[in-house]
Coordinates of C-alpha atoms in Angstrom, one line a residue:
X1 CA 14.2 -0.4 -14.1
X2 CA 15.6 1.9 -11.4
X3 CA 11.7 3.4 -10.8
X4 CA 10.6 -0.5 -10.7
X5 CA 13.2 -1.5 -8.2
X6 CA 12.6 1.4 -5.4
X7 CA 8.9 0.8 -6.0
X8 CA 9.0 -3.1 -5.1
X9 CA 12.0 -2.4 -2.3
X10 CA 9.2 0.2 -1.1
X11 CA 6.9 -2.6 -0.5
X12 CA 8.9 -5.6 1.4
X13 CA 10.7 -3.3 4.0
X14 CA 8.7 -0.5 4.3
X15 CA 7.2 -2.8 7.0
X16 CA 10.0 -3.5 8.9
X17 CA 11.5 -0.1 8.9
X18 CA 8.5 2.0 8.9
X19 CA 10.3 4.7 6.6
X20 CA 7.1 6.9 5.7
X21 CA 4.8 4.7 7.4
X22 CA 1.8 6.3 8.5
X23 CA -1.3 4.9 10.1
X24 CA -2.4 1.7 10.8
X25 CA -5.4 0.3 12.0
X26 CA -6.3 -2.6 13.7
X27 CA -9.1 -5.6 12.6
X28 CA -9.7 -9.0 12.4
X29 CA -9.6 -11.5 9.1
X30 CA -12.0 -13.3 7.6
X31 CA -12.2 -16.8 5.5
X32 CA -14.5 -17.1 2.7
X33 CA -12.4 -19.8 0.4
X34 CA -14.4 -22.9 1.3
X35 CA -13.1 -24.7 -1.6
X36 CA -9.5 -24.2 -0.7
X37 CA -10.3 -25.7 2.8
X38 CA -11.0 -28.6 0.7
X39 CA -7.9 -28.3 -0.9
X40 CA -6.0 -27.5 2.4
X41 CA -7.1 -31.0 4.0
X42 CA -5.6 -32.6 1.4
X43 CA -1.8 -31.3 2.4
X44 CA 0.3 -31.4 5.4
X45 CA 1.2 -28.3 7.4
X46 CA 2.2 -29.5 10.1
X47 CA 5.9 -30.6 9.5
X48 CA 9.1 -28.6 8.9
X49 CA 10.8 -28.1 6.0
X50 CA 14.2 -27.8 4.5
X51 CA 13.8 -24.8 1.8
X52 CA 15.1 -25.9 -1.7
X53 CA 18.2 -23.4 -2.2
X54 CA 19.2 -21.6 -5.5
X55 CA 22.9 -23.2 -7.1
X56 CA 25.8 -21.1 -7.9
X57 CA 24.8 -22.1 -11.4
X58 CA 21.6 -20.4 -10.8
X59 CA 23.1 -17.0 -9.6
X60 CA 25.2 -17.0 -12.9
X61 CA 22.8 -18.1 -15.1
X62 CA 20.9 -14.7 -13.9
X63 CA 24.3 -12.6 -14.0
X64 CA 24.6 -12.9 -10.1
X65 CA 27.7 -14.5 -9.9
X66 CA 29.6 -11.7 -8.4
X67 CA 27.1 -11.1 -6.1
X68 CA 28.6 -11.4 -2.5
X69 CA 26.1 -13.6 -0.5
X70 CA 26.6 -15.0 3.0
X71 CA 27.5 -18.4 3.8
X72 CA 24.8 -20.9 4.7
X73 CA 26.1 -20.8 8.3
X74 CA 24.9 -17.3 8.3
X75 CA 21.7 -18.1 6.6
X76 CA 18.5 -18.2 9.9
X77 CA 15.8 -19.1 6.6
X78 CA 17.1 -22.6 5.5
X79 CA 14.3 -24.3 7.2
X80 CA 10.7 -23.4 7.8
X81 CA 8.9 -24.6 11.0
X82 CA 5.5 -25.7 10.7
X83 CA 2.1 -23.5 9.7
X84 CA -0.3 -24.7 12.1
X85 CA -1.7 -21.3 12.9
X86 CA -0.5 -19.5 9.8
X87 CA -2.8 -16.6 9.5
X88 CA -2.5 -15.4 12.7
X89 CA 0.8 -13.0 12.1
X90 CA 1.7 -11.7 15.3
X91 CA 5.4 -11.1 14.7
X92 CA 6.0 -7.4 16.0
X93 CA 8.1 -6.8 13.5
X94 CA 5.7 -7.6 10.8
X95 CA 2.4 -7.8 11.9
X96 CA 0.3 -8.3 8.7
X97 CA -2.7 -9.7 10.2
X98 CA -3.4 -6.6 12.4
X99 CA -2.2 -3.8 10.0
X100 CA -5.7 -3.6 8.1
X101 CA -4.6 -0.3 6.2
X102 CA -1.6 1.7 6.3
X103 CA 0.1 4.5 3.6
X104 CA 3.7 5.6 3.2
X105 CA 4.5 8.2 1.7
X106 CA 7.7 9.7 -0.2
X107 CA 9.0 10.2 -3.4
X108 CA 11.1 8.1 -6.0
X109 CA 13.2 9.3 -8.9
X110 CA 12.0 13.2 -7.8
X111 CA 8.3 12.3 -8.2
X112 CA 6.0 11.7 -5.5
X113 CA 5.8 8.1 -4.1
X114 CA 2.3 6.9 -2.4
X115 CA 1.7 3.3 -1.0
X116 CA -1.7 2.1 0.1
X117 CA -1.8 -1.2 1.8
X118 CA -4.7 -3.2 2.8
X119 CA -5.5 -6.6 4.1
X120 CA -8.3 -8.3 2.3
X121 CA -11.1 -10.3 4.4
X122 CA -9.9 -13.1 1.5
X123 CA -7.0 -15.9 2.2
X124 CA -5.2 -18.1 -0.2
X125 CA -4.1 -21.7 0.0
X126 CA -0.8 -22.2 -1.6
X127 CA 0.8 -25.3 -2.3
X128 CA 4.4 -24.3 -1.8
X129 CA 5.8 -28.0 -1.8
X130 CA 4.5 -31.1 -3.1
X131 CA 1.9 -32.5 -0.7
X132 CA 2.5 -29.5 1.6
X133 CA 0.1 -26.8 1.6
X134 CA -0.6 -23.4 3.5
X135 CA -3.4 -20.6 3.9
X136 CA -1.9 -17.1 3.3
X137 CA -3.0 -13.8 4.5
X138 CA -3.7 -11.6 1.3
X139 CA -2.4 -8.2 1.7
X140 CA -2.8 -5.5 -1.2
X141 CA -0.6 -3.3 -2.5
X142 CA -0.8 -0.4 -4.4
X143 CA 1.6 2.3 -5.6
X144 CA 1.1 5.8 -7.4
X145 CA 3.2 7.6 -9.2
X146 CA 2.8 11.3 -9.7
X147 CA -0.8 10.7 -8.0
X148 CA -1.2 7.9 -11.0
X149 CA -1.1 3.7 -10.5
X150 CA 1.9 2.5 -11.1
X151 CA 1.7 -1.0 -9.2
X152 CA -0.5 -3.4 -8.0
X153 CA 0.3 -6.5 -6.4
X154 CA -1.5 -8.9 -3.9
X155 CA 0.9 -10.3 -1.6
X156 CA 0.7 -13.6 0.0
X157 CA 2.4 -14.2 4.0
X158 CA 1.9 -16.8 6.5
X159 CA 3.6 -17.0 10.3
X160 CA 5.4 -20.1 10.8
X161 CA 4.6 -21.5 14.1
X162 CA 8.4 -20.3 15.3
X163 CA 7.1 -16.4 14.9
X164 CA 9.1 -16.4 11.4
X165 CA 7.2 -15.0 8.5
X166 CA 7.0 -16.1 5.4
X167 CA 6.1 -15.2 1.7
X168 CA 4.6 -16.9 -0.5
X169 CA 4.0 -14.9 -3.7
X170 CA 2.7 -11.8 -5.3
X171 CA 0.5 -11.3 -8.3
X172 CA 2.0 -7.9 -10.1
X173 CA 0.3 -5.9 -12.4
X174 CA 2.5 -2.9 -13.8
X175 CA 0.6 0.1 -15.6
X176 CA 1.5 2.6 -17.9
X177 CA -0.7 5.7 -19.2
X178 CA -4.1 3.4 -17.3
X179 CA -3.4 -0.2 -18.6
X180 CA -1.3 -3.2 -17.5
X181 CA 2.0 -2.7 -19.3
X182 CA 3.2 -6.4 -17.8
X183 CA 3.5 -8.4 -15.1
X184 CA 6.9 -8.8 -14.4
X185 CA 7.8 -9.8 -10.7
X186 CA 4.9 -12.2 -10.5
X187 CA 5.8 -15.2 -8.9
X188 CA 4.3 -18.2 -6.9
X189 CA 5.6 -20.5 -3.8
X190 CA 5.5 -24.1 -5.5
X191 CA 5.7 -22.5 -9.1
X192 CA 8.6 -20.6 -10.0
X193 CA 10.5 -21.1 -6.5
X194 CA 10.7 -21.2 -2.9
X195 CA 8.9 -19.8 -0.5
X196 CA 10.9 -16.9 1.5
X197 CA 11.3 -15.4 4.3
X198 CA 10.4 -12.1 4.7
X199 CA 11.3 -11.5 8.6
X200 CA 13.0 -14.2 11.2
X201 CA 11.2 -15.0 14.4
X202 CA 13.5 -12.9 16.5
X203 CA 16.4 -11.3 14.2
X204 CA 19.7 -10.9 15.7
X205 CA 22.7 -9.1 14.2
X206 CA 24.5 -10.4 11.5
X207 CA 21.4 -13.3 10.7
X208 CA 21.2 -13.1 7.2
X209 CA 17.7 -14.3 5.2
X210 CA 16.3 -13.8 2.0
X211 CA 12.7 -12.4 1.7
X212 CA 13.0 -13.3 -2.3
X213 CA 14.8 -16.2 -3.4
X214 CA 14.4 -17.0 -7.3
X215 CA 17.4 -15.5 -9.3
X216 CA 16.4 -13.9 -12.5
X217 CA 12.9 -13.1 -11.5
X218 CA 13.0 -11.8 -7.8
X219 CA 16.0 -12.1 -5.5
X220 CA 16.8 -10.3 -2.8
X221 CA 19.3 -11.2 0.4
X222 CA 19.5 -9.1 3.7
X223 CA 21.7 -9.2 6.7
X224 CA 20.9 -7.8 9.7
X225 CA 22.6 -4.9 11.6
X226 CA 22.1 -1.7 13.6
X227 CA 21.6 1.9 12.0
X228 CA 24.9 2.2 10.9
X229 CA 25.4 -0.9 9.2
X230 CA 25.2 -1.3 5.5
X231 CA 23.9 -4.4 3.5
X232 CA 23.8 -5.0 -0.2
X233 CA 20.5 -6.7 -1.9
X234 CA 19.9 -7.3 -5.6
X235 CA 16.4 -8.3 -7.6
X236 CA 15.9 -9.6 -11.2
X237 CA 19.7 -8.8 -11.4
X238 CA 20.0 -5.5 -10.6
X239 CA 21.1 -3.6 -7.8
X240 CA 18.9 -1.6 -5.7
X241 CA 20.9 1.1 -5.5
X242 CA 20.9 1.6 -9.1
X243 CA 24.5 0.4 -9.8
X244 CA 26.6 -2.3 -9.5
X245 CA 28.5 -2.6 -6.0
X246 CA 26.9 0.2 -4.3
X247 CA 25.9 -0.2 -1.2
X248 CA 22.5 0.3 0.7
X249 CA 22.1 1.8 4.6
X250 CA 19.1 -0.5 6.1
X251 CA 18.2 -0.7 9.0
X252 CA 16.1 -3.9 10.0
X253 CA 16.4 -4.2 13.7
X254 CA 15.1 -2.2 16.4
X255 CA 12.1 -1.6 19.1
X256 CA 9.8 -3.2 16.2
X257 CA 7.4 -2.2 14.1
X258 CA 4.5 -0.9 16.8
X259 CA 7.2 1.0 18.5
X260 CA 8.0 2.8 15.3
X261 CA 4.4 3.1 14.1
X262 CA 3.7 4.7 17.6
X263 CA 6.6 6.8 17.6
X264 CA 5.7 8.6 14.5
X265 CA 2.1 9.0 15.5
X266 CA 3.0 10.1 18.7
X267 CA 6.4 10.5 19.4
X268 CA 8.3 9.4 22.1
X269 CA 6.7 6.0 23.9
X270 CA 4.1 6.0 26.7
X271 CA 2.6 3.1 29.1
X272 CA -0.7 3.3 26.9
X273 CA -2.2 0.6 25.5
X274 CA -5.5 -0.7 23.8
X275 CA -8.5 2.1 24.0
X276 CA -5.9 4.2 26.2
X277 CA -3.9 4.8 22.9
X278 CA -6.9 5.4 21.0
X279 CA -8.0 7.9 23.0
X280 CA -4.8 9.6 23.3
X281 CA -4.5 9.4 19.9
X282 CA -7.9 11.8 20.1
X283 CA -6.4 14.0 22.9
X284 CA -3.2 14.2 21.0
X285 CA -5.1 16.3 17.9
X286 CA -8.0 17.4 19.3
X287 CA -10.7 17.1 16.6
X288 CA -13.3 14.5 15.9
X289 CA -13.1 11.8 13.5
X290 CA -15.0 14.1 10.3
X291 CA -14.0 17.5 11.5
X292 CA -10.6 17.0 9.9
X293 CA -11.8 17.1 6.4
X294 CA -14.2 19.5 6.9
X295 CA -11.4 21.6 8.3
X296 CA -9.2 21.4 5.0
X297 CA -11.7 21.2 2.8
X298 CA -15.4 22.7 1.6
X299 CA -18.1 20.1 0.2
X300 CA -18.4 22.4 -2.8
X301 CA -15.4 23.2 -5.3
X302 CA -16.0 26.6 -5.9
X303 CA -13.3 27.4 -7.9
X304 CA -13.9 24.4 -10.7
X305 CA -17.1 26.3 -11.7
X306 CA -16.1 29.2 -13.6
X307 CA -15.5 33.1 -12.8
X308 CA -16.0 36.2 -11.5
X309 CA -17.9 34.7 -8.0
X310 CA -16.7 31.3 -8.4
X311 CA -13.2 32.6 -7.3
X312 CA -13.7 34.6 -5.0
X313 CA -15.5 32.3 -3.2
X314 CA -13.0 29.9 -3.6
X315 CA -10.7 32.3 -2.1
X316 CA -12.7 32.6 0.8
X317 CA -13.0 29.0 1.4
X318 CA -8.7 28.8 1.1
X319 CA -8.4 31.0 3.4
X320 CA -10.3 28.8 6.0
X321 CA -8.6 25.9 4.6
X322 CA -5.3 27.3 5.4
X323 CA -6.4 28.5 9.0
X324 CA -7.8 25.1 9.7
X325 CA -5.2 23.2 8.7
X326 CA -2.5 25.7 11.0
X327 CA -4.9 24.9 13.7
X328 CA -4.6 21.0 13.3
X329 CA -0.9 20.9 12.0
X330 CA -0.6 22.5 15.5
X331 CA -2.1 20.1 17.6
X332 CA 0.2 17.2 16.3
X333 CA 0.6 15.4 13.1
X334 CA 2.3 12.4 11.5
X335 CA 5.1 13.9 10.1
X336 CA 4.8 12.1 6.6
X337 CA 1.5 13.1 6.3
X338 CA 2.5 17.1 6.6
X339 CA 4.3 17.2 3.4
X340 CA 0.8 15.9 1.0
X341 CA -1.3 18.3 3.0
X342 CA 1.0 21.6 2.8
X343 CA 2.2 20.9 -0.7
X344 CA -1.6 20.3 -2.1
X345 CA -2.6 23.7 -0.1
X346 CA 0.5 25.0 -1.9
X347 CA -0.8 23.9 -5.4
X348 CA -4.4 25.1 -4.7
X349 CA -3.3 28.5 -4.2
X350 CA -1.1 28.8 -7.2
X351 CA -3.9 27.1 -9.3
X352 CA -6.0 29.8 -8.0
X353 CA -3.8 32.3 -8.2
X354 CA -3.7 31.7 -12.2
X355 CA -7.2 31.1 -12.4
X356 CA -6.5 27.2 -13.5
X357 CA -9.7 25.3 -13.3
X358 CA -8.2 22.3 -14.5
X359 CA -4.8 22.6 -12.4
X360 CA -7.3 24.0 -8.9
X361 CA -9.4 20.5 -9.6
X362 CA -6.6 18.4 -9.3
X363 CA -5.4 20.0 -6.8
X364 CA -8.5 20.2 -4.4
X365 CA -8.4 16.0 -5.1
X366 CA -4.9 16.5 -3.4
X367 CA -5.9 18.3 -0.7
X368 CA -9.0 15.9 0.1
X369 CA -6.9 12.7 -0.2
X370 CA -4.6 14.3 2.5
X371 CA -7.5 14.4 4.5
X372 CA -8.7 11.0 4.2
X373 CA -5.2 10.2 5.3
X374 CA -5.4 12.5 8.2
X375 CA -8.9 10.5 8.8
X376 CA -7.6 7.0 9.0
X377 CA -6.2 7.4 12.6
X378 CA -10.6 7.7 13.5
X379 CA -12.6 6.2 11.2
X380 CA -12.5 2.5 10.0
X381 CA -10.4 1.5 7.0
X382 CA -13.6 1.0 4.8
X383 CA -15.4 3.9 5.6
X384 CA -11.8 5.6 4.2
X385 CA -11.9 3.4 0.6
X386 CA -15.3 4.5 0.3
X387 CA -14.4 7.9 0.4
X388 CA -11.3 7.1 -2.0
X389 CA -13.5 5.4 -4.3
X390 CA -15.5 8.5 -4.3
X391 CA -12.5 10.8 -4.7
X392 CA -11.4 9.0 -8.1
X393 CA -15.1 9.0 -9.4
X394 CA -14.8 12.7 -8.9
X395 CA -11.1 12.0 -10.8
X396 CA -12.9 10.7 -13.6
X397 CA -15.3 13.8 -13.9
X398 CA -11.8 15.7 -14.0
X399 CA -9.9 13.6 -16.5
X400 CA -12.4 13.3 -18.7
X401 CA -13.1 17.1 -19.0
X402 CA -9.8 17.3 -20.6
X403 CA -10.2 14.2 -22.6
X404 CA -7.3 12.2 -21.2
X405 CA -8.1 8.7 -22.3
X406 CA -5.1 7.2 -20.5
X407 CA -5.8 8.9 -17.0
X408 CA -9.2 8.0 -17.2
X409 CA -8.5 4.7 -17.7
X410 CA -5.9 4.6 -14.9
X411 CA -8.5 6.4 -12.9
X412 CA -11.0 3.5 -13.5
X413 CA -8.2 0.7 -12.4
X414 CA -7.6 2.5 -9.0
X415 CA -11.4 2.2 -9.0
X416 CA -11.5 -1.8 -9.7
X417 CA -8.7 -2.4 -7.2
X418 CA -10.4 -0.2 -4.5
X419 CA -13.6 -2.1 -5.3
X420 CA -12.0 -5.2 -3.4
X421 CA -11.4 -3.7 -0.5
X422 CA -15.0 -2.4 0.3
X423 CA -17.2 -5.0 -1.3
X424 CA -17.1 -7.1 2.1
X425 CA -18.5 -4.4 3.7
X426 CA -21.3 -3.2 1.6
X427 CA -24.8 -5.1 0.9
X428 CA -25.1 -7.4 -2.3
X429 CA -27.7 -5.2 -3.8
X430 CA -24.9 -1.9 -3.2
X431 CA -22.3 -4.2 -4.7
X432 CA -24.1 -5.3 -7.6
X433 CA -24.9 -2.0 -8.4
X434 CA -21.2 -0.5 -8.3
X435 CA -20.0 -3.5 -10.5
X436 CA -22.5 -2.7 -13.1
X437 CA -21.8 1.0 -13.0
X438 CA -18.1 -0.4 -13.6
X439 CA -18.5 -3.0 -16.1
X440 CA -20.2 0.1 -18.3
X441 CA -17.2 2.5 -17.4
X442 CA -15.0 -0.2 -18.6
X443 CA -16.8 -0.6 -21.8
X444 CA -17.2 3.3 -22.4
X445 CA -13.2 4.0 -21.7
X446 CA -12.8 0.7 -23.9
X447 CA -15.0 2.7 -26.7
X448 CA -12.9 5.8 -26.1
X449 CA -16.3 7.8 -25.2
X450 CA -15.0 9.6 -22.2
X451 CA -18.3 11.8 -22.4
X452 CA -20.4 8.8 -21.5
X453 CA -17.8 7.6 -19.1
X454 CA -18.4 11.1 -17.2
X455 CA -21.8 10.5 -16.9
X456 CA -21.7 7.0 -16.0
X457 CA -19.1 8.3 -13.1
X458 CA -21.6 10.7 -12.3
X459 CA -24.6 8.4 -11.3
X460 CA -22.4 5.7 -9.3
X461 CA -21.5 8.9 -7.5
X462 CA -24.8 9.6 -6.6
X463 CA -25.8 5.4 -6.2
X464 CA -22.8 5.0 -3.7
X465 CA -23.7 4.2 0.1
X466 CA -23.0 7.2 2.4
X467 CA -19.8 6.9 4.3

């Protein structure tokens, strides 16, 4: 439960605080749900609201009666302004409808914590009061654990027409060893509650708001205050902390999200804007778009093929590893992206060091998904997926040599989820092919054939577009 919380607490402030946030990138969004136009014409979004409010009774019924919550006077979320223009999210502290992919990185419970967040060209139309209806930006989530899913979950926002922004649901799937253990923490505007929300037009200190508000299935309230205040929030009737009473620092008001996003790409802030920044960002480490993978890592992996040679090839091609990534740590990095990069280096050379195929394969997928991260600040969000959906074909290859049914089947789900992202992007023909490659992966890790799943892994790899 404790894992469970800090993972879903990772997702609804990790925007507003930026703790471990990355990269971002900036696109548009596009609308493919004709039907649910259909649907949206049929409901009004153009009138305020007065959000229904959870009872006492309700608090106790889901053992939250001791819970100290502020009064209503202090509440800033009690009523939600029209959604005329609701999928264009421009609130700087939460600006979903430009962050078109961002990580955050960290660790939970002493394991290592990864977050990959990505707006989908898709929206949603949500019907989050009778007769009153709204289109949603869909934003994915996904979380690894140890460098395996843990968590999926497509989340739903819109911007009031006040700046406020609101949520309106999340479809969870939680996995353990590759499969969907549940789906707890699912929950729908309209449905099983209220739509919340998730960040006020313009916060002041001491406003209060809840960005989840259905006791015994996701419930969460948060005051704001400076760096050295402290708040206390609670879910599903637990504490986040981990124990009753105790209470959490948060800080949820500042120079906004950008600032914060620029200040850990760049440190302090400059008068650069637009294609200034971009370029700066390009002055600021020095190296093209590709060159930073190449630096880190050779096309080859040397050291998964056997001995003698093999290794001390693979030596070689540390050793330039190492040196480029000195040379690239030294022009400027984000500092949450040092950390994956040194410590799969790290494991590399101890894998080799022992003369661990297995342990040197996983960790060469280490050190080229630091890369890819290292990557997203040039190239365009998709051409990244690709590149991860790649890296977990290759994953498969691994796994599968060591006939781990579970990981392979995990590996396969990171595959399906990563699927959504790119298929906008890619020609019909290229999709149809990668779904069918999938559909037989499915049926092979179904089967338990992991043999066949290899091979099957094998071709898409060689069927995929080039990046």
């Amino acid at each position: 439960m404790q894992l469970r919380s800090e993972s879903r607490v990772a997702r609804t402030i990790a925007w507003s605080i930026g703790v471990g946030l990355a990269l971002t990138i900036l696109a548009g969004v596009r609308t493919t749900d004709t039907r649910a136009e259909s649907a949206a014409r049929l409901c009004d979004s153009s009138s305020a609201s007065r959000i229904p409010q959870p009872t006492a009774r309700h608090l106790a019924a889901a053992g939250l009666a001791r819970l100290p919550i502020a009064p209503k006077r202090k509440r800033v979320d009690l009523v939600a302004r029209p959604f005329s223009n609701s999928t264009s999210i421009t609130n700087p502290l939460f600006p979903i409808s430009k962050l078109r992919s961002a990580i955050l990185n960290g660790r939970v419970s002493g394991k290592v914590f990864r977050v990959e967040t990505t707006l989908l060209p898709d929206t949603r139309i949500v019907e989050w009061r009778k007769g009153q209806c709204v289109r949603t930006l869909v934003s994915q989530y996904v979380a690894y654990l140890d460098g395996r899913i843990e968590e999926v979950a497509p989340d739903f926002y819109a911007q009031a027409d006040d700046g406020s922004v609101w949520y309106f649901g999340e479809d969870v799937c939680n996995y353990a060893d590759g499969v969907v253990r549940d789906t707890s923490g699912t929950w729908l505007a309209g449905k099983e509650g209220p739509a919340a929300m998730i960040m006020p037009a313009a916060p002041r200190v001491g406003d209060v708001h809840r960005p989840e508000n259905i006791p015994g299935l996701v419930f969460e309230e948060g005051r704001k205050g400076d760096c050295q205040d402290r708040g206390r929030t609670a879910r599903t009737g637990k504490w986040r902390s981990g124990r009753p009473g105790a209470p959490r620092r948060r800080d949820v008001l500042g120079q906004g999200l950008r600032a914060r996003i620029r200040r850990v790409l760049h440190g302090p802030r400059r008068r650069c804007r637009g294609a200034c920044l971009r370029r700066a960002h390009r002055r600021a480490l020095g190296i093209r778009a590709t060159r930073a993978r190449e630096a880190l890592v050779a096309r080859e992996c040397h050291f998964c093929r056997g001995r003698g040679r093999a290794w001390q090839v693979a030596s070689a091609n540390l050793t330039t590893m190492r040196a480029g990534w000195d040379a690239y740590r030294a022009r400027g990095v984000p500092p949450r992206l040092v950390v994956p990069t040194s410590a799969g280096l790290a494991a590399l050379s101890k894998a080799m060091a022992a003369r661990d195929s297995q342990r040197a394969r996983n960790a060469a997928l280490d050190v080229v998904q630091a890369a890819l991260d290292l990557e997203l600040a040039y190239r365009p969000p998709a051409q990244i997926d690709l590149a991860r959906f790649d890296l977990w074909l290759r994953q498969i290859l691994v796994d599968a040599a060591t006939r781990d049914r579970s990981a392979v089947s995990g590996d396969l789900a990171t595959l399906e989820w990563i699927r959504d992202r790119i298929a906008h992007t890619l020609a019909s023909v290229a999709v149809t092919r990668i779904d069918t490659h999938l559909e037989k992966l499915r049926d092979e890790v179904v089967d338990g054939d992991l043999a066949a799943a290899a091979r099957t892994a094998a071709a898409l790899r060689k069927a995929l577009p080039p990046e």
